[in-house]
Coordinates of C-alpha atoms and ligand atoms in Angstrom, one line a residue:
M292 CA 23.9 -3.1 -5.5
N293 CA 23.2 0.3 -3.8
I294 CA 19.5 0.7 -3.5
Q295 CA 19.3 3.7 -1.4
N296 CA 17.6 5.7 -4.1
I297 CA 15.2 3.3 -5.2
K298 CA 11.8 3.7 -4.2
K299 CA 10.4 1.1 -1.9
V300 CA 7.2 -0.6 -0.4
E301 CA 7.0 -3.1 2.3
L302 CA 3.9 -5.0 3.8
H303 CA 5.6 -6.9 6.8
L304 CA 7.3 -4.6 9.6
H305 CA 6.4 -4.5 13.5
L306 CA 6.5 -1.3 15.1
D307 CA 7.7 -2.7 18.4
G308 CA 10.5 -4.5 16.7
S309 CA 12.0 -1.3 15.1
L310 CA 12.7 1.3 17.8
R311 CA 15.8 3.3 17.2
P312 CA 18.1 1.9 20.2
S313 CA 19.1 5.7 21.3
T314 CA 15.1 6.4 21.9
V315 CA 14.6 3.3 24.0
L316 CA 17.5 4.7 26.0
E317 CA 16.3 8.3 26.2
L318 CA 12.7 7.1 27.1
A319 CA 13.7 4.7 29.7
K320 CA 15.7 7.4 31.4
K321 CA 12.8 10.1 30.9
D322 CA 10.4 7.7 32.7
D323 CA 12.9 5.8 35.2
I324 CA 12.2 2.5 33.7
E325 CA 14.5 -0.3 34.5
L326 CA 16.9 -1.3 31.7
P327 CA 19.6 -4.3 31.8
T328 CA 22.2 -1.7 30.8
Y329 CA 22.4 2.3 30.1
D330 CA 25.1 2.1 27.7
L331 CA 24.1 2.4 24.0
N332 CA 26.2 -0.1 22.5
K333 CA 25.4 -2.7 25.0
L334 CA 21.7 -2.0 24.9
K335 CA 21.8 -2.8 21.1
K336 CA 22.9 -6.2 22.0
Y337 CA 19.8 -6.6 24.1
L338 CA 17.5 -5.2 21.5
S339 CA 18.6 -7.5 18.7
V340 CA 19.5 -11.1 18.0
D341 CA 22.5 -12.6 16.3
E342 CA 23.0 -15.8 14.4
H343 CA 23.2 -17.8 17.8
N344 CA 19.3 -17.2 18.3
K345 CA 17.8 -20.5 18.8
D346 CA 14.4 -20.1 17.2
L347 CA 11.3 -18.0 17.0
V348 CA 10.4 -18.3 20.6
E349 CA 13.6 -17.0 21.7
Y350 CA 13.4 -14.3 19.0
L351 CA 10.2 -13.0 20.6
K352 CA 11.7 -12.4 23.7
K353 CA 13.5 -9.4 22.4
F354 CA 10.5 -7.4 22.2
E355 CA 10.2 -7.0 26.0
I356 CA 12.4 -4.4 26.4
P357 CA 11.0 -2.3 23.6
G358 CA 7.5 -2.8 25.2
K359 CA 8.5 -1.4 28.4
V360 CA 9.2 2.1 26.9
M361 CA 5.8 1.8 24.8
Q362 CA 3.1 2.3 27.8
T363 CA 2.2 6.0 27.3
K364 CA 0.4 7.9 24.6
E365 CA 3.5 10.3 24.2
N366 CA 5.9 7.5 23.9
L367 CA 3.8 5.3 21.5
S368 CA 3.5 8.6 19.3
R369 CA 7.2 9.2 19.3
V370 CA 8.1 5.7 18.3
S371 CA 5.6 5.6 15.6
Y372 CA 6.8 8.9 14.2
E373 CA 10.5 8.0 14.2
L374 CA 9.8 4.6 12.2
V375 CA 8.0 6.4 9.6
E376 CA 10.7 9.0 9.5
D377 CA 13.4 6.3 9.1
L378 CA 11.3 4.7 6.4
A379 CA 11.0 8.1 4.5
K380 CA 14.5 8.4 4.7
D381 CA 15.1 5.0 3.0
N382 CA 12.7 6.2 0.1
Y383 CA 9.8 4.3 0.9
I384 CA 6.8 5.4 -0.7
Y385 CA 4.3 3.1 1.2
A386 CA 4.6 0.4 4.3
E387 CA 2.2 -1.4 6.3
I388 CA 3.4 -1.1 10.0
R389 CA 2.0 -3.6 12.5
F390 CA 2.1 -3.9 16.4
A391 CA -0.1 -5.8 19.0
P392 CA -2.3 -3.3 21.0
H393 CA -2.7 -5.7 24.1
F394 CA 1.2 -5.1 24.5
H395 CA 0.5 -1.4 25.5
L396 CA -1.8 -1.5 28.4
E397 CA 0.5 -1.9 31.5
K398 CA 0.3 1.9 32.4
G399 CA -3.6 2.2 32.2
L400 CA -4.0 3.0 28.4
N401 CA -7.1 1.5 27.0
L402 CA -6.9 -0.3 23.5
E403 CA -8.4 2.9 21.5
E404 CA -6.0 5.2 23.2
V405 CA -2.9 2.8 22.3
V406 CA -4.3 2.9 18.4
E407 CA -4.8 6.5 18.5
A408 CA -1.4 7.2 19.9
V409 CA 0.2 5.2 17.4
L410 CA -1.9 6.9 14.5
K411 CA -1.1 10.4 15.8
G412 CA 2.5 9.7 15.4
I413 CA 2.2 8.2 12.0
E414 CA -0.1 11.3 11.0
K415 CA 2.7 13.6 12.1
A416 CA 5.2 11.9 10.2
T417 CA 3.2 11.6 6.8
K418 CA 2.3 15.2 7.0
K419 CA 6.0 16.1 7.0
Y420 CA 7.4 13.3 4.6
D421 CA 6.0 12.1 1.2
I422 CA 5.0 8.6 2.3
K423 CA 1.7 6.7 2.7
I424 CA 1.3 4.2 5.8
T425 CA -1.4 2.1 6.9
L426 CA -1.5 0.1 10.1
L427 CA -2.2 -3.5 10.8
L428 CA -3.6 -4.6 14.4
C429 CA -1.9 -7.8 15.6
I430 CA -3.7 -10.7 17.4
M431 CA -1.2 -12.5 19.2
R432 CA -1.6 -16.4 19.2
H433 CA -0.9 -17.1 22.9
L434 CA -3.5 -14.8 24.1
S435 CA -7.1 -15.8 24.6
L436 CA -10.1 -15.8 22.1
E437 CA -11.8 -13.0 23.6
K438 CA -8.9 -10.7 23.2
A439 CA -8.6 -11.7 19.7
F440 CA -12.2 -10.6 19.2
E441 CA -11.3 -7.1 20.8
I442 CA -8.7 -6.8 18.2
L443 CA -11.2 -7.7 15.4
N444 CA -13.6 -5.2 16.9
L445 CA -11.0 -2.4 17.1
T446 CA -9.7 -3.1 13.5
E447 CA -13.2 -2.7 12.5
K448 CA -13.8 0.7 14.5
Y449 CA -10.5 2.2 12.9
I450 CA -10.6 1.0 9.4
G451 CA -10.1 3.3 6.6
K452 CA -9.1 5.8 9.7
G453 CA -5.4 4.8 9.4
V454 CA -6.0 1.3 10.0
S455 CA -6.2 -1.0 7.1
G456 CA -6.4 -4.8 8.5
L457 CA -5.5 -7.6 11.0
D458 CA -2.3 -9.7 11.5
L459 CA -2.1 -12.9 13.5
A460 CA 1.5 -13.1 15.1
G461 CA 3.5 -14.7 18.0
D462 CA 4.3 -18.3 18.8
E463 CA 3.4 -20.2 15.5
F464 CA 5.0 -23.5 16.9
N465 CA 3.1 -23.7 19.8
Y466 CA -0.5 -22.2 18.9
P467 CA -2.2 -23.2 15.5
A468 CA -3.9 -20.4 13.8
T469 CA -7.1 -22.7 13.6
I470 CA -7.6 -21.6 17.4
F471 CA -8.8 -18.3 15.8
K472 CA -11.1 -19.7 13.3
K473 CA -14.3 -17.9 14.5
V474 CA -12.5 -14.5 14.5
F475 CA -11.3 -14.8 10.9
N476 CA -14.8 -16.1 9.9
V477 CA -16.3 -13.0 11.1
A478 CA -13.2 -10.7 9.5
R479 CA -13.9 -12.5 6.2
N480 CA -17.6 -11.8 6.5
K481 CA -17.1 -8.2 7.2
G482 CA -14.6 -7.7 4.4
I483 CA -11.9 -7.0 7.0
P484 CA -8.5 -7.7 5.3
F485 CA -6.0 -9.9 7.3
T486 CA -2.6 -11.5 6.9
I487 CA -1.4 -14.4 9.0
H488 CA 2.1 -15.2 10.1
A489 CA 2.6 -18.9 8.9
G490 CA 5.1 -21.4 7.4
E491 CA 8.3 -19.7 9.7
A492 CA 8.1 -21.8 12.8
R493 CA 6.3 -24.6 11.1
G494 CA 6.2 -26.0 7.5
P495 CA 3.7 -26.4 4.9
E496 CA 0.7 -27.7 7.2
S497 CA 0.8 -24.4 9.1
V498 CA 0.6 -22.1 5.8
W499 CA -2.6 -24.6 4.6
E500 CA -4.2 -23.9 8.1
A501 CA -3.8 -20.1 7.3
I502 CA -5.2 -20.5 3.9
S503 CA -8.0 -22.5 5.2
L504 CA -8.9 -19.5 7.5
G505 CA -9.0 -17.2 4.3
A506 CA -5.8 -15.5 4.6
K507 CA -4.6 -14.0 1.3
R508 CA -1.3 -12.8 2.4
L509 CA 0.9 -15.1 4.7
G510 CA 3.6 -13.4 6.9
H511 CA 6.7 -15.3 5.8
G512 CA 5.2 -18.4 4.2
I513 CA 8.6 -18.8 3.3
R514 CA 8.5 -22.6 3.7
S515 CA 5.6 -23.2 1.3
Y516 CA 8.0 -24.4 -1.4
E517 CA 8.4 -27.7 0.4
D518 CA 5.0 -28.6 -0.7
E519 CA 4.3 -28.6 -4.7
R520 CA 0.4 -28.9 -4.0
L521 CA 0.9 -25.7 -1.7
I522 CA 2.8 -23.9 -4.4
D523 CA 0.1 -24.6 -6.9
C524 CA -2.7 -23.4 -4.7
L525 CA -0.6 -20.0 -3.9
K526 CA -0.4 -19.5 -7.7
K527 CA -3.9 -20.2 -8.5
E528 CA -5.6 -18.0 -5.4
D529 CA -2.7 -15.2 -6.0
I530 CA -1.8 -15.6 -2.3
A531 CA 0.9 -13.1 -1.4
L532 CA 4.0 -14.0 0.7
E533 CA 5.5 -11.6 2.9
C534 CA 9.2 -12.6 2.8
C535 CA 11.4 -11.6 5.4
P536 CA 15.3 -13.0 4.7
I537 CA 17.3 -12.0 7.7
S538 CA 14.5 -12.5 10.1
N539 CA 14.3 -16.1 8.7
L540 CA 18.0 -16.5 9.2
H541 CA 17.4 -15.6 13.0
T542 CA 14.5 -18.0 13.5
H543 CA 16.2 -20.5 11.7
A544 CA 13.1 -20.9 9.2
I545 CA 15.5 -21.5 6.4
K546 CA 18.5 -23.6 6.6
D547 CA 20.3 -22.8 3.1
F548 CA 20.1 -19.5 2.0
R549 CA 21.8 -20.5 -1.2
N550 CA 18.2 -22.1 -2.1
Y551 CA 16.3 -19.3 -0.5
P552 CA 13.0 -19.8 -2.3
L553 CA 12.0 -15.8 -2.8
K554 CA 13.5 -15.9 -6.4
F555 CA 12.0 -19.2 -7.2
Y556 CA 8.6 -17.9 -6.2
V557 CA 9.1 -14.6 -8.2
E558 CA 10.2 -16.6 -11.0
N559 CA 7.2 -19.0 -10.8
N560 CA 4.7 -16.1 -10.9
I561 CA 4.1 -16.7 -7.1
N562 CA 3.4 -13.4 -5.5
A563 CA 6.2 -12.6 -3.2
C564 CA 7.5 -9.3 -1.8
L565 CA 10.9 -8.2 0.3
N566 CA 10.4 -7.1 3.7
T567 CA 12.4 -6.5 6.9
D568 CA 9.9 -7.7 9.7
N569 CA 12.0 -6.1 12.5
R570 CA 14.4 -3.5 11.8
T571 CA 16.0 -3.3 15.2
V572 CA 15.4 -7.0 16.6
S573 CA 17.1 -8.2 13.1
N574 CA 19.3 -5.2 12.8
T575 CA 18.3 -4.8 9.2
N576 CA 16.8 -2.5 6.7
Y577 CA 15.8 -2.9 3.2
Q578 CA 19.6 -2.4 1.7
K579 CA 20.7 -5.0 4.1
E580 CA 18.1 -7.5 3.1
V581 CA 19.1 -7.0 -0.3
D582 CA 23.0 -7.1 0.4
F583 CA 22.4 -10.5 2.4
L584 CA 20.4 -12.1 -0.6
S585 CA 23.1 -11.0 -2.7
S586 CA 25.5 -12.9 -1.3
Y587 CA 23.6 -16.1 -1.8
I588 CA 21.5 -15.7 -5.0
N589 CA 21.4 -13.1 -7.8
I590 CA 19.0 -10.4 -7.5
D591 CA 18.7 -7.4 -9.7
L592 CA 16.8 -4.1 -10.1
E593 CA 14.3 -6.0 -12.1
D594 CA 13.5 -8.4 -9.1
I595 CA 13.2 -5.2 -6.6
N596 CA 10.7 -3.7 -9.0
K597 CA 8.9 -6.9 -9.0
F598 CA 8.8 -7.1 -5.4
N599 CA 7.5 -3.5 -5.0
K600 CA 4.8 -4.3 -7.8
N601 CA 3.8 -7.4 -5.8
A602 CA 3.7 -5.7 -2.5
I603 CA 1.4 -2.8 -4.1
K604 CA -0.9 -5.4 -5.6
S605 CA -1.5 -7.1 -2.1
A606 CA -1.7 -4.1 0.0
F607 CA -4.9 -3.4 2.1
I608 CA -5.7 -0.2 0.2
T609 CA -7.9 0.9 -2.5
E610 CA -7.5 0.4 -6.4
D611 CA -7.1 4.0 -6.6
E612 CA -4.6 4.3 -4.1
K613 CA -2.6 1.2 -5.9
K614 CA -2.8 3.3 -9.1
Q615 CA -1.2 6.2 -7.3
L616 CA 1.6 4.1 -5.8
L617 CA 2.5 2.1 -9.1
N618 CA 2.6 5.8 -10.9
K619 CA 4.8 6.9 -8.2
L620 CA 7.4 3.8 -8.6
K621 CA 7.8 4.9 -12.5
Ligands
NOS253 O1 8.4 -12.9 12.8 C1 7.9 -13.0 13.7 N1 6.9 -14.0 13.9 C2 5.9 -14.0 14.7 N2 5.6 -13.1 15.6 C3 6.5 -12.0 15.4 C4 7.6 -11.9 14.5 N3 8.2 -10.6 14.7 C5 7.6 -9.8 15.8 N4 6.5 -11.0 16.0 C6 5.6 -10.6 17.3 O2 4.6 -9.6 17.0 C7 4.3 -8.9 18.1 C8 3.5 -7.4 17.7 O3 4.4 -6.5 16.8 C9 5.9 -8.5 18.6 O4 5.7 -8.1 19.8 C10 6.2 -10.0 18.5 O5 5.8 -10.7 19.4
ZN254 ZN1 6.7 -10.7 11.3

């Protein structure tokens, strides 16, 4: 099924996992940054994983190289602009892009400068292309509670000015979300929307933890089907699952894709949508996700329409903005 011309919405996409390899090479040469190779084809292998990737922890190592070229305002704006351009060319009408500001302080920028540089690149692209973008700021699980509060404060400062919410990302296996209970309590009290990566490297118990913190959206949440009570809860609370099949293949979150639960979720009125997670690290895009899924399960245009609608419903934007996007889908 060719979906190039179908309008698309995506809620789960990491900026640093989605850099153009040619740009990584160009920026590294410009700034004299050491790379393992200066051959573009070989570099692509360093920037992405294949089916031999072991687990999430190994997957996360792939973010080191893109991180090296994302340490100046100019470069941060450039890669942000390019990602939005890539999305616009794939016919996206709305996307939420996420990244972790703490990973971009190595050359002396402060957190505000990092966020503003990314917003600047996004703004430049959204002026040129007919696409709406908002930004999510990631708290990293392995960093301190103090740093998590910095991200909360940063989100509060820029909310409504290009930033729409918070995320918790990183090593789910070794760092439970409950470490950040205080942060998410404050976020909830202040009405700051958030999503939490859960149910990817661990099973339903990790999803329960995220829900106990008040998450109304889950990054992946894919393993929720293992627990019937959890399925009931997702349905009752209308909690959204941001599903990313090819990423799940790479982190081994799901063993058998013939039973990939996305279809089951949608058929059972669970709010699930389709996402790419990391366009470069997982060497993917929306079309590839659909092709990949189609080789295991039946999905059709009606399903894609449902994914889009679910994504819009759960987006961290106003009701008016949601209506506008729904009209655009027609
Ligand atoms: O699928 C994922 N699960 C958990 N963390 C992830 C995933 N993809 C990327 N990141 C982490 O989020 C950071 C900010 O964008 C990335 O640097 C990476 O460490
Ligand atoms: Zn993710």
